[in-house]
mmCIF file of C-alpha atoms and ligand atoms in Angstrom:
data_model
loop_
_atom_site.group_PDB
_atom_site.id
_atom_site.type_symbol
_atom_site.label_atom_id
_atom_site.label_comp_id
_atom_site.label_asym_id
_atom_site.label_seq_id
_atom_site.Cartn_x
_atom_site.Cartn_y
_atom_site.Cartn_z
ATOM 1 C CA UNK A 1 131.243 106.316 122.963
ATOM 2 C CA UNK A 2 134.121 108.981 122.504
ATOM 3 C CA UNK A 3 136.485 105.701 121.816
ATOM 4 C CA UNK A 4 133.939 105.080 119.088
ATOM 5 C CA UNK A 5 134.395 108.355 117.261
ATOM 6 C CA UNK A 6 137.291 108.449 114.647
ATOM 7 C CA UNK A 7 138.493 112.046 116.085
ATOM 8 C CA UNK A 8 140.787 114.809 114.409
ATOM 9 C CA UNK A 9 142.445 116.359 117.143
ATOM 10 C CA UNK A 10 141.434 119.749 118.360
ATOM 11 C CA UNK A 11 144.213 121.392 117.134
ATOM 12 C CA UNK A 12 144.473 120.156 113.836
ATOM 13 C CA UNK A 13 140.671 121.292 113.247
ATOM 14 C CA UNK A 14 142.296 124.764 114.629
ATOM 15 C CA UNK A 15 144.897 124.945 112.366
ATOM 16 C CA UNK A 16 142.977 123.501 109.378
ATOM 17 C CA UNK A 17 140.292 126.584 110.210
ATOM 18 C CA UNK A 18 142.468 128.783 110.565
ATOM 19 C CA UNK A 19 144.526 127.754 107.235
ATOM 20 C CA UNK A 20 141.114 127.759 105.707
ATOM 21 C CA UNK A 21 139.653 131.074 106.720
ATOM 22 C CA UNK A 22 143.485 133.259 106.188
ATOM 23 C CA UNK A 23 142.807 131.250 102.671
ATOM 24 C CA UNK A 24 139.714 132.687 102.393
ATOM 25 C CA UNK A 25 140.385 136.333 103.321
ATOM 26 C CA UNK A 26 143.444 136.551 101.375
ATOM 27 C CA UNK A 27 141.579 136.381 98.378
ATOM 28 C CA UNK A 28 140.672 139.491 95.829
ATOM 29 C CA UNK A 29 137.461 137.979 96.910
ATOM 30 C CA UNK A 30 136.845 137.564 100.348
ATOM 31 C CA UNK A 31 135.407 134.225 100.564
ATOM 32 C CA UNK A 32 134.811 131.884 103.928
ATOM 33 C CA UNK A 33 133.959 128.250 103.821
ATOM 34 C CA UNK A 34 130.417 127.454 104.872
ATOM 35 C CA UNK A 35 131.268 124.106 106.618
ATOM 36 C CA UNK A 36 132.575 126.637 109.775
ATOM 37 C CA UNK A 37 129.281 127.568 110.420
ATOM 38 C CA UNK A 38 128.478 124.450 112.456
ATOM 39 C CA UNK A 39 130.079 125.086 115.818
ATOM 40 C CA UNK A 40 127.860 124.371 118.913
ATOM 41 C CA UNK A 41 126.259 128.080 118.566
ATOM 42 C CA UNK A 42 125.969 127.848 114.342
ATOM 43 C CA UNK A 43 124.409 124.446 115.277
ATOM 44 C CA UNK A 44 121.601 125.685 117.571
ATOM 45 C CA UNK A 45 120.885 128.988 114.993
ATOM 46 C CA UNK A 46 120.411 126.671 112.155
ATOM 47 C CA UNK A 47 117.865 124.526 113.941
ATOM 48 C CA UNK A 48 115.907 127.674 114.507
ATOM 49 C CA UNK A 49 116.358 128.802 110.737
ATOM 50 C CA UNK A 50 114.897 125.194 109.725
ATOM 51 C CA UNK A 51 111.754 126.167 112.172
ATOM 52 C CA UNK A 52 111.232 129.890 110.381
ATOM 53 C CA UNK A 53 108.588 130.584 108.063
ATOM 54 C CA UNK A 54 110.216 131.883 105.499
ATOM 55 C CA UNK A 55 112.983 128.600 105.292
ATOM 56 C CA UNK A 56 110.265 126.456 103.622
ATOM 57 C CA UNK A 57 113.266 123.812 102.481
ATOM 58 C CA UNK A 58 113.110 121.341 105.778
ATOM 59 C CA UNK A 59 109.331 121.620 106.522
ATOM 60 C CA UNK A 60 108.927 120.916 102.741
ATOM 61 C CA UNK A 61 111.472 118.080 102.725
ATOM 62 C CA UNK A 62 109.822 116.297 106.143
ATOM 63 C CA UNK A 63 106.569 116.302 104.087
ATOM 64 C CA UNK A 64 108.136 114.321 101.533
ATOM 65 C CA UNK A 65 109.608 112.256 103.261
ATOM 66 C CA UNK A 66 106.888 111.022 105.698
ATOM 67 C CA UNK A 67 104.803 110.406 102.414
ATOM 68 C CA UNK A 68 107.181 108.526 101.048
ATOM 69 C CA UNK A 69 109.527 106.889 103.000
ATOM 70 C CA UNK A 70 108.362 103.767 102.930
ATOM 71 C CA UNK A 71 108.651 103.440 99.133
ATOM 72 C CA UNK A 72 112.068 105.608 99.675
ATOM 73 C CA UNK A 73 113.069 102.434 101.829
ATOM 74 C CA UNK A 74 112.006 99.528 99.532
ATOM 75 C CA UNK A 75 114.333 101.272 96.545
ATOM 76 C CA UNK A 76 117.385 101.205 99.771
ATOM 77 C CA UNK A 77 116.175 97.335 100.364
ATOM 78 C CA UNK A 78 116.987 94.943 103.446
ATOM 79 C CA UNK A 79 120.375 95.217 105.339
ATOM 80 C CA UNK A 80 121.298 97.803 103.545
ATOM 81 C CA UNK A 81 124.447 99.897 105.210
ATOM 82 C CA UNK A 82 123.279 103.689 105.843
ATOM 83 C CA UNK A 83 125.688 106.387 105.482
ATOM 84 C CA UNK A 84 124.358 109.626 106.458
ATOM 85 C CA UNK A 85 126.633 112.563 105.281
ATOM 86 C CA UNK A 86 125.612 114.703 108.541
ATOM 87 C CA UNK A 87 125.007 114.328 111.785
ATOM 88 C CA UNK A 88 121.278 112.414 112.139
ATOM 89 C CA UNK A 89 119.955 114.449 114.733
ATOM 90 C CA UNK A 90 116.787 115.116 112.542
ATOM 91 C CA UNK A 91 113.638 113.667 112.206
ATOM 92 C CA UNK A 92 113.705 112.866 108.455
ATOM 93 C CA UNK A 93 116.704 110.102 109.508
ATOM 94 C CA UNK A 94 114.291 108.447 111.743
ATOM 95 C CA UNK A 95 111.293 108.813 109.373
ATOM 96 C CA UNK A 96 113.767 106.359 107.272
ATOM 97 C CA UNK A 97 115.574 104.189 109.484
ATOM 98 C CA UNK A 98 111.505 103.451 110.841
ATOM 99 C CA UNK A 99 111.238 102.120 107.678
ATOM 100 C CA UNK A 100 114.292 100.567 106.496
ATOM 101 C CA UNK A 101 114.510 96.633 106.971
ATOM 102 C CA UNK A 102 117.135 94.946 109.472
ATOM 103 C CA UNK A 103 119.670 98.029 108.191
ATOM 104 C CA UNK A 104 122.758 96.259 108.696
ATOM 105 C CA UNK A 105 124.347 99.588 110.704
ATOM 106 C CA UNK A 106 124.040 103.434 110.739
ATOM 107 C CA UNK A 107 126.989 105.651 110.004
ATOM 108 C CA UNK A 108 126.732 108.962 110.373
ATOM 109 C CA UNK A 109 129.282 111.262 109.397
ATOM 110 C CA UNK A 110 129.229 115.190 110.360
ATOM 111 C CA UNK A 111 132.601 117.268 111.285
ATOM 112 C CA UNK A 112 130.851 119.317 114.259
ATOM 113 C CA UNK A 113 131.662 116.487 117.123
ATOM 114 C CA UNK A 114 129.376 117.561 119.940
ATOM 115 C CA UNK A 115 126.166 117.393 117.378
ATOM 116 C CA UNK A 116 127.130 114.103 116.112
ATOM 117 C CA UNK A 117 128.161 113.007 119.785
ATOM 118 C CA UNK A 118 124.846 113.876 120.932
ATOM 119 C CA UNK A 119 122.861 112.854 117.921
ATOM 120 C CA UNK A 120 124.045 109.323 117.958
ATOM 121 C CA UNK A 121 123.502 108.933 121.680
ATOM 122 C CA UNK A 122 119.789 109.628 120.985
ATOM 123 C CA UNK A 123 119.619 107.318 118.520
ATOM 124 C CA UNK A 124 120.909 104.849 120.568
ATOM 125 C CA UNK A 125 118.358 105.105 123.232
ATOM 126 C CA UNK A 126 115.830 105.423 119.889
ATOM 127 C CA UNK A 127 116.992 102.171 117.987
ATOM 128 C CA UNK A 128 118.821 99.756 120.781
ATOM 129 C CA UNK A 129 118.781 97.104 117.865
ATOM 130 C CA UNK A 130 121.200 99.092 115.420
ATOM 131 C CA UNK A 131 124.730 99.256 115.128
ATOM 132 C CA UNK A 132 125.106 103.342 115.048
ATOM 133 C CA UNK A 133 129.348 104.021 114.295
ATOM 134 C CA UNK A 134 129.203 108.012 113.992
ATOM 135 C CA UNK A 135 132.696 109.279 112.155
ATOM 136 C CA UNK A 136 133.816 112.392 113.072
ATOM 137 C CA UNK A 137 135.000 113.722 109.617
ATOM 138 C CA UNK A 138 134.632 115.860 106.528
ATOM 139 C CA UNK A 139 132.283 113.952 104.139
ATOM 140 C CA UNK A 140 133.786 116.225 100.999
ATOM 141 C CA UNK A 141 137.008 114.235 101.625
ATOM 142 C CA UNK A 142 137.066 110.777 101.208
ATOM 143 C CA UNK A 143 135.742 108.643 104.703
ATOM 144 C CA UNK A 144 137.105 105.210 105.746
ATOM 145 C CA UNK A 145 133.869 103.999 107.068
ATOM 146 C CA UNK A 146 133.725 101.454 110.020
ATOM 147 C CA UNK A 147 133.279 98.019 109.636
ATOM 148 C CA UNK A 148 129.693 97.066 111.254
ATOM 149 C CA UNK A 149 129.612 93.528 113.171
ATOM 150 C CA UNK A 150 126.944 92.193 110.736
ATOM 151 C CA UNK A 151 127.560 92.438 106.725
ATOM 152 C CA UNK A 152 125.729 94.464 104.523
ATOM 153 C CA UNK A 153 123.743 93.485 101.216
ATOM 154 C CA UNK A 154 124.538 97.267 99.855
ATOM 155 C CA UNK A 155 126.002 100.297 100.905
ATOM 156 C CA UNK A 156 123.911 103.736 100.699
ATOM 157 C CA UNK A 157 124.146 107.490 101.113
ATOM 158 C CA UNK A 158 121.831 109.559 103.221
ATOM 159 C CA UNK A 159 122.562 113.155 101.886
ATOM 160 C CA UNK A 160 119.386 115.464 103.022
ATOM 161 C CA UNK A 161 118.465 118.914 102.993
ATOM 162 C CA UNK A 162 119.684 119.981 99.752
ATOM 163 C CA UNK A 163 123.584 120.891 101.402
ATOM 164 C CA UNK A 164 124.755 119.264 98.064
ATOM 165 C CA UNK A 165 123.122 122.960 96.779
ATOM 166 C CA UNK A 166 126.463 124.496 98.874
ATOM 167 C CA UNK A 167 129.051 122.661 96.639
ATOM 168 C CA UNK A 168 129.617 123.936 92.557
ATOM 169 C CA UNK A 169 128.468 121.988 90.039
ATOM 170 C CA UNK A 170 131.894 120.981 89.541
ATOM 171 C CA UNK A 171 132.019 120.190 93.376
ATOM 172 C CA UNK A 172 128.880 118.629 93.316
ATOM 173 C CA UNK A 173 129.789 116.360 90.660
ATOM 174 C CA UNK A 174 132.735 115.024 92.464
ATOM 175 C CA UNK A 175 130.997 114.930 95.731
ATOM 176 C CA UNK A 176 128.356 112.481 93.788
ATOM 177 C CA UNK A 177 131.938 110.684 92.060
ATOM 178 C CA UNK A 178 133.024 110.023 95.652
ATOM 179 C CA UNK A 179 129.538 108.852 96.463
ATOM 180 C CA UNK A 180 129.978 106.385 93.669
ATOM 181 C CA UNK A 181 133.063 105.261 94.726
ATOM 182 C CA UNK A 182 132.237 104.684 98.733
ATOM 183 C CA UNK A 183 128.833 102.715 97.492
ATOM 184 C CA UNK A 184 130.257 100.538 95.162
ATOM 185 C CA UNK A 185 128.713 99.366 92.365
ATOM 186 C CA UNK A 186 124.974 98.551 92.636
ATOM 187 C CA UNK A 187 125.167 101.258 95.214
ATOM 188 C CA UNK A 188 122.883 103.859 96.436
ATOM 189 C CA UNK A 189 122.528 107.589 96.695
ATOM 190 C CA UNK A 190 119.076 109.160 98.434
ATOM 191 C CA UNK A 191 119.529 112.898 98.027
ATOM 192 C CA UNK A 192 117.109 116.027 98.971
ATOM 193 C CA UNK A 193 117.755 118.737 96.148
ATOM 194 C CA UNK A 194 116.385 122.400 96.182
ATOM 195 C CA UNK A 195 114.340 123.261 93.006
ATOM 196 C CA UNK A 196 114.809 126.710 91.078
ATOM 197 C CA UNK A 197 111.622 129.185 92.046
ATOM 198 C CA UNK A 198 110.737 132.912 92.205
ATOM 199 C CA UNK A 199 113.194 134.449 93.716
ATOM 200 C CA UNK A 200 111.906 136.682 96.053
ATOM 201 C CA UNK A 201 110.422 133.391 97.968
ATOM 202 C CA UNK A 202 114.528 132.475 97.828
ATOM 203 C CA UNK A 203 115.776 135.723 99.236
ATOM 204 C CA UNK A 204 113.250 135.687 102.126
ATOM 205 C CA UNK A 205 114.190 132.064 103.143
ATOM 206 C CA UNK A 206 117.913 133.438 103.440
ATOM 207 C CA UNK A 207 116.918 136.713 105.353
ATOM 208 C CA UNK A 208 114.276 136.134 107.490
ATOM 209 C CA UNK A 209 112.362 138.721 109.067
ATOM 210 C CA UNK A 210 113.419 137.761 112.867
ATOM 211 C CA UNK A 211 117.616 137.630 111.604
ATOM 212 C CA UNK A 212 118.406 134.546 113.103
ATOM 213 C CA UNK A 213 119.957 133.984 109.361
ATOM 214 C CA UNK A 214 121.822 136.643 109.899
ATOM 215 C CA UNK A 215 122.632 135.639 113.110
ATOM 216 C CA UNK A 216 123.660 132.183 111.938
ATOM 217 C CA UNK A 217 126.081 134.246 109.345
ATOM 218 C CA UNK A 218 127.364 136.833 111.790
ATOM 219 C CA UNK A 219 128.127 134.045 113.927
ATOM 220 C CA UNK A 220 130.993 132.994 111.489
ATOM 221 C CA UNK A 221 132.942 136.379 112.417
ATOM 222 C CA UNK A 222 132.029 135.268 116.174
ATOM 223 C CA UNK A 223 133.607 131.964 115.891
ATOM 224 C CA UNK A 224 137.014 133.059 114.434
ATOM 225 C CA UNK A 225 136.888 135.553 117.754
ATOM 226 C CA UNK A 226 136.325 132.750 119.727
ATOM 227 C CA UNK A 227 139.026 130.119 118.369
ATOM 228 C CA UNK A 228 141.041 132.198 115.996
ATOM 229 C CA UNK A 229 142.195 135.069 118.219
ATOM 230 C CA UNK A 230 140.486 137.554 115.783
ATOM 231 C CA UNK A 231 139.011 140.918 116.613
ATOM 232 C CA UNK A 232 136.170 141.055 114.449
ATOM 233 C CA UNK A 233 133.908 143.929 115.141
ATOM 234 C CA UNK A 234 130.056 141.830 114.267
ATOM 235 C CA UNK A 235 128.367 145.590 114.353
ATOM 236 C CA UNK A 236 130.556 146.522 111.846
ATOM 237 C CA UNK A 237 129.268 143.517 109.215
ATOM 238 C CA UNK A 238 125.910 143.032 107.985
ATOM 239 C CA UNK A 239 124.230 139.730 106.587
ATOM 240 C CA UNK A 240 122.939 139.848 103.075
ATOM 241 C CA UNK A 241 121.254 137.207 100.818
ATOM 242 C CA UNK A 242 121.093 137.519 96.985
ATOM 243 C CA UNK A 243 119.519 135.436 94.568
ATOM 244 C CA UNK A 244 122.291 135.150 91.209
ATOM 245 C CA UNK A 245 120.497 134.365 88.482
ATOM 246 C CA UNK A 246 123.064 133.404 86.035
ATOM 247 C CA UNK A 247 124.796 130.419 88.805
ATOM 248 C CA UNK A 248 120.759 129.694 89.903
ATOM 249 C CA UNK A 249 122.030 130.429 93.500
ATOM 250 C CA UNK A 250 121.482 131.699 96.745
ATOM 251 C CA UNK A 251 124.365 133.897 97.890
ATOM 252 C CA UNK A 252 125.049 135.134 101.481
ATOM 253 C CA UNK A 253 127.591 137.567 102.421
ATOM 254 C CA UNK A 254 128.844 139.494 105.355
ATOM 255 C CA UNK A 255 129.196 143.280 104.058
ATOM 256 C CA UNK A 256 131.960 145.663 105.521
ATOM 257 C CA UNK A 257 129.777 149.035 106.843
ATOM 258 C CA UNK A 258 133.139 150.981 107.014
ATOM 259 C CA UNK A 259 136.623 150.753 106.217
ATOM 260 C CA UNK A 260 137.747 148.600 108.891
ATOM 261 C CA UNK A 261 140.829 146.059 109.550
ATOM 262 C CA UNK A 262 141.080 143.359 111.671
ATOM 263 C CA UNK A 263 143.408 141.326 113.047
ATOM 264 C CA UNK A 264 143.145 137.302 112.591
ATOM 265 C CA UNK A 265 145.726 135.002 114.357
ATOM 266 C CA UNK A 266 147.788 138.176 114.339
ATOM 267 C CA UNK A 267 147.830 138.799 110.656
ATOM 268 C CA UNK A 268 145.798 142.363 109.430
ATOM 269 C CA UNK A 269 143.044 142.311 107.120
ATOM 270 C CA UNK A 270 141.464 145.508 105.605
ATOM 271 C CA UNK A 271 138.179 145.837 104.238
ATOM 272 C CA UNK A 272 136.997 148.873 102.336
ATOM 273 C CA UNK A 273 133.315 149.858 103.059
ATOM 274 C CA UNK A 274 131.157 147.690 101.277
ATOM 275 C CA UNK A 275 133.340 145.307 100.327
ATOM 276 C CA UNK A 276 131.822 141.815 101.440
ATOM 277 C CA UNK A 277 133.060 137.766 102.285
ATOM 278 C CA UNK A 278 131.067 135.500 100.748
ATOM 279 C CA UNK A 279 130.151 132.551 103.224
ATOM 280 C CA UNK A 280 127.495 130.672 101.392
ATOM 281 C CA UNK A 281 126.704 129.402 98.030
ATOM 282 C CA UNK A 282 122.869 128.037 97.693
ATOM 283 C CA UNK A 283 122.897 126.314 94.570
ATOM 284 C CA UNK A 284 118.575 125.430 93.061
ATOM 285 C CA UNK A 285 118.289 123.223 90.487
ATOM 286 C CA UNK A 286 115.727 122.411 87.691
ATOM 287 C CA UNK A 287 114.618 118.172 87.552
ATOM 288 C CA UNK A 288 116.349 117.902 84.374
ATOM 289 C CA UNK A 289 119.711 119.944 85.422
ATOM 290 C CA UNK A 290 120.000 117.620 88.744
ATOM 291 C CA UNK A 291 120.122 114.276 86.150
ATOM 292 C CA UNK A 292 122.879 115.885 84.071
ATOM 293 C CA UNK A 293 124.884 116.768 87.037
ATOM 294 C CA UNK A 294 124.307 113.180 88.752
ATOM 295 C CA UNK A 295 125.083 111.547 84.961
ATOM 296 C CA UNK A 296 128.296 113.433 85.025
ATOM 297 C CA UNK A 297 129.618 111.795 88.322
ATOM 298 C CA UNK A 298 128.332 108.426 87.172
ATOM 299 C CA UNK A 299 124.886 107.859 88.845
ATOM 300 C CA UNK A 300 121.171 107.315 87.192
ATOM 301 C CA UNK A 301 118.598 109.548 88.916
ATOM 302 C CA UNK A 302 115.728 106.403 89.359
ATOM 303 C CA UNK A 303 113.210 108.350 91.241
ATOM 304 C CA UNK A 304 111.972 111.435 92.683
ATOM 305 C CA UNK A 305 109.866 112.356 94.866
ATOM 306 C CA UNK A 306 108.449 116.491 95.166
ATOM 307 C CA UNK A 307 105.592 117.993 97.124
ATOM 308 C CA UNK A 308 102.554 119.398 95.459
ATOM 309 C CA UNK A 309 103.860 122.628 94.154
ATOM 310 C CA UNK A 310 107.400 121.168 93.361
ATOM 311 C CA UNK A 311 109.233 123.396 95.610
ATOM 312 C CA UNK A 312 111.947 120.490 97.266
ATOM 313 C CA UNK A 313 112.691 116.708 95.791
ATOM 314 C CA UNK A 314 114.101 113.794 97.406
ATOM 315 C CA UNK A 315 116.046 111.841 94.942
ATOM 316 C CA UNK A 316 116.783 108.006 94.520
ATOM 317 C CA UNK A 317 120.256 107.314 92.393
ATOM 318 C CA UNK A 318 122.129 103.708 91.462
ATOM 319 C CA UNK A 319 125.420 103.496 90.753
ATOM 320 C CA UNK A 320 125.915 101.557 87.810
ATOM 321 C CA UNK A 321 126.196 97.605 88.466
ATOM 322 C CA UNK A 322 129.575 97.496 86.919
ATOM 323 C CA UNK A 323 131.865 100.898 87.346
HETATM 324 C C1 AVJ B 1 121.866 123.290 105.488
HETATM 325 C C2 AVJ B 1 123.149 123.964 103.721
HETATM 326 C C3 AVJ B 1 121.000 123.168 103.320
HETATM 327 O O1 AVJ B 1 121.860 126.164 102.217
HETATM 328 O O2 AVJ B 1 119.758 126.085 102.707
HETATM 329 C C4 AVJ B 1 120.191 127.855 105.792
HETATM 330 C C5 AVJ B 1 122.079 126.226 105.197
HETATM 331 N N1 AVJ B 1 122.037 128.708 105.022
HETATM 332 N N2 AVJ B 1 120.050 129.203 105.767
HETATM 333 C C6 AVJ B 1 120.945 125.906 102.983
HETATM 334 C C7 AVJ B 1 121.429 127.560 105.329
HETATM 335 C C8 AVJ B 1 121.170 129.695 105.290
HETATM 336 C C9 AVJ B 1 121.225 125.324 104.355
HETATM 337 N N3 AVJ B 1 121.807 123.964 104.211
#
């Protein structure tokens, strides 16, 4: 299986996490990049956030799909090749590949190796009948995807629970460019997108009660401890979620209680009390703003599918038959 797995060595993903978070917290700004909170311990917290109460955006999401994922799977058609930009370990990718007819493989592509590892050996055992080529890689940069044994009538991309909400607009538009480009035309793109709602529901679902969100955030600071030789002090941060109108986002931040510095890699960093690092952008969209986004990067929004009180879509997009 390992052999399988296009791999970045270990110590590039160091360096390229360390480049990233000096990057980061260099800045006027502290920002960090969200994609580091999937290590094996960022993994396991988000799996309990997606089980909370309060995070109604993968409970909501499963309902639509098992609903609709039959129709969701006659717009993908037969032998279609399924790219999933993540790692597959969750139910919604089986409520589709259930449905899907003779897909002609299943890549899934997720930059946290031991989920993915683990993920595609259970689907294995799951779907003995399917090629399943996991890539090891970060789907915001362009992926050379395997070639599966049997061809493929199209080419589509799996891209669920509403992550495309962590990118910019800008960034989301060129995610949904490169999606374009890697389905070809006549391609597909099956999306779950966040809808805009009160915000108090928002700022609940990003600071639960229990504070495994903040955990999940906190954990960030723990990570760079644990592979960045940094000496960050997590009693000395605390999580906080706000809901900014004017971007219609989510955003979570780790907040400095005191003046502090710490030491990352050997390089000092000072924080004055209260001064925060961003590490999370939730972008919610409006129906409407979604299809101008999606027309921007070249694809035609074809269907959607919401639950009852339009809290969550699931969105079907073409790319044009001719680019
Ligand atoms: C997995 C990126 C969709 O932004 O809602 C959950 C991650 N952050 N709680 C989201 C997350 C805080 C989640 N996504």
């Amino acid at each position: 299986m390992a052999a399988l797995l296009k791999q970045a060595p270990r110590d590039l993903e160091r360096e390229r996490f360390l480049a990233d978070a000096l990057a980061g917290l260099r800045q006027a700004h502290k920002t960090l990049p969200c994609k580091y909170f999937y290590d094996a311990e960022g993994s396991k917290l988000f799996d309990q956030i997606c089980a909370l109460p309060e995070y109604y955006p993968t409970r909501t999401e499963l309902g639509i799909l098992r609903a609709h994922a039959a129709e969701m799977a006659q717009h993908l058609g037969p032998e279609t090749l399924l790219v999933e930009y993540g790692s597959g370990s969750s139910v919604k990718t089986r409520l589709l590949l259930d449905r899907l007819a003779r897909p002609a493989a299943y890549v899934p592509v997720d930059i946290s190796r031991e989920h993915l590892l683990a993920a595609a050996l259970a689907l294995r055992l799951d779907y003995p009948g399917l090629e399943i080529l996991p890539v090891c890689a970060d789907f915001t940069a362009p992926v050379a995807l395997p070639k599966p044994r049997r061809a493929a009538a199209r080419r589509a991309v799996y891209f669920p629970g509403s992550t495309i909400g962590n990118f910019s607009e800008a960034g989301a538009v060129a995610l949904m460019a490169g999606v374009a480009r890697q389905v070809g035309p006549g391609g597909a793109f099956l999306v779950g997108v966040d809808l805009a709602k009160d915000p108090r529901v928002l700022e609940r679902a990003y600071d639960d009660a229990a504070g495994v969100t903040a955990a999940f955030n906190l954990n960030l600071l723990a990570r760079m401890n644990r592979e960045l030789d940094a000496d960050f002090d997590l009693r000395r941060f605390r999580h906080r979620a706000v809901w900014a109108p004017g971007a219609s986002r989510i955003e979570m931040h780790l907040v400095s209680e005191v003046e502090q510095v710490v030491h990352l890699d050997g390089v000092e960093l000072r924080f004055e009390r209260g001064e925060s690092i961003c590490t999370e952008h939730s972008h919610k969209y409006t129906l409407a703003g979604f299809a101008r986004l999606a027309r921007r990067a070249g694809l035609a929004v074809r269907r959607v599918w919401t639950d009852p009180a339009e809290r969550f879509s699931v969105q079907y997009l073409e790319a044009p038959a001719r680019l």
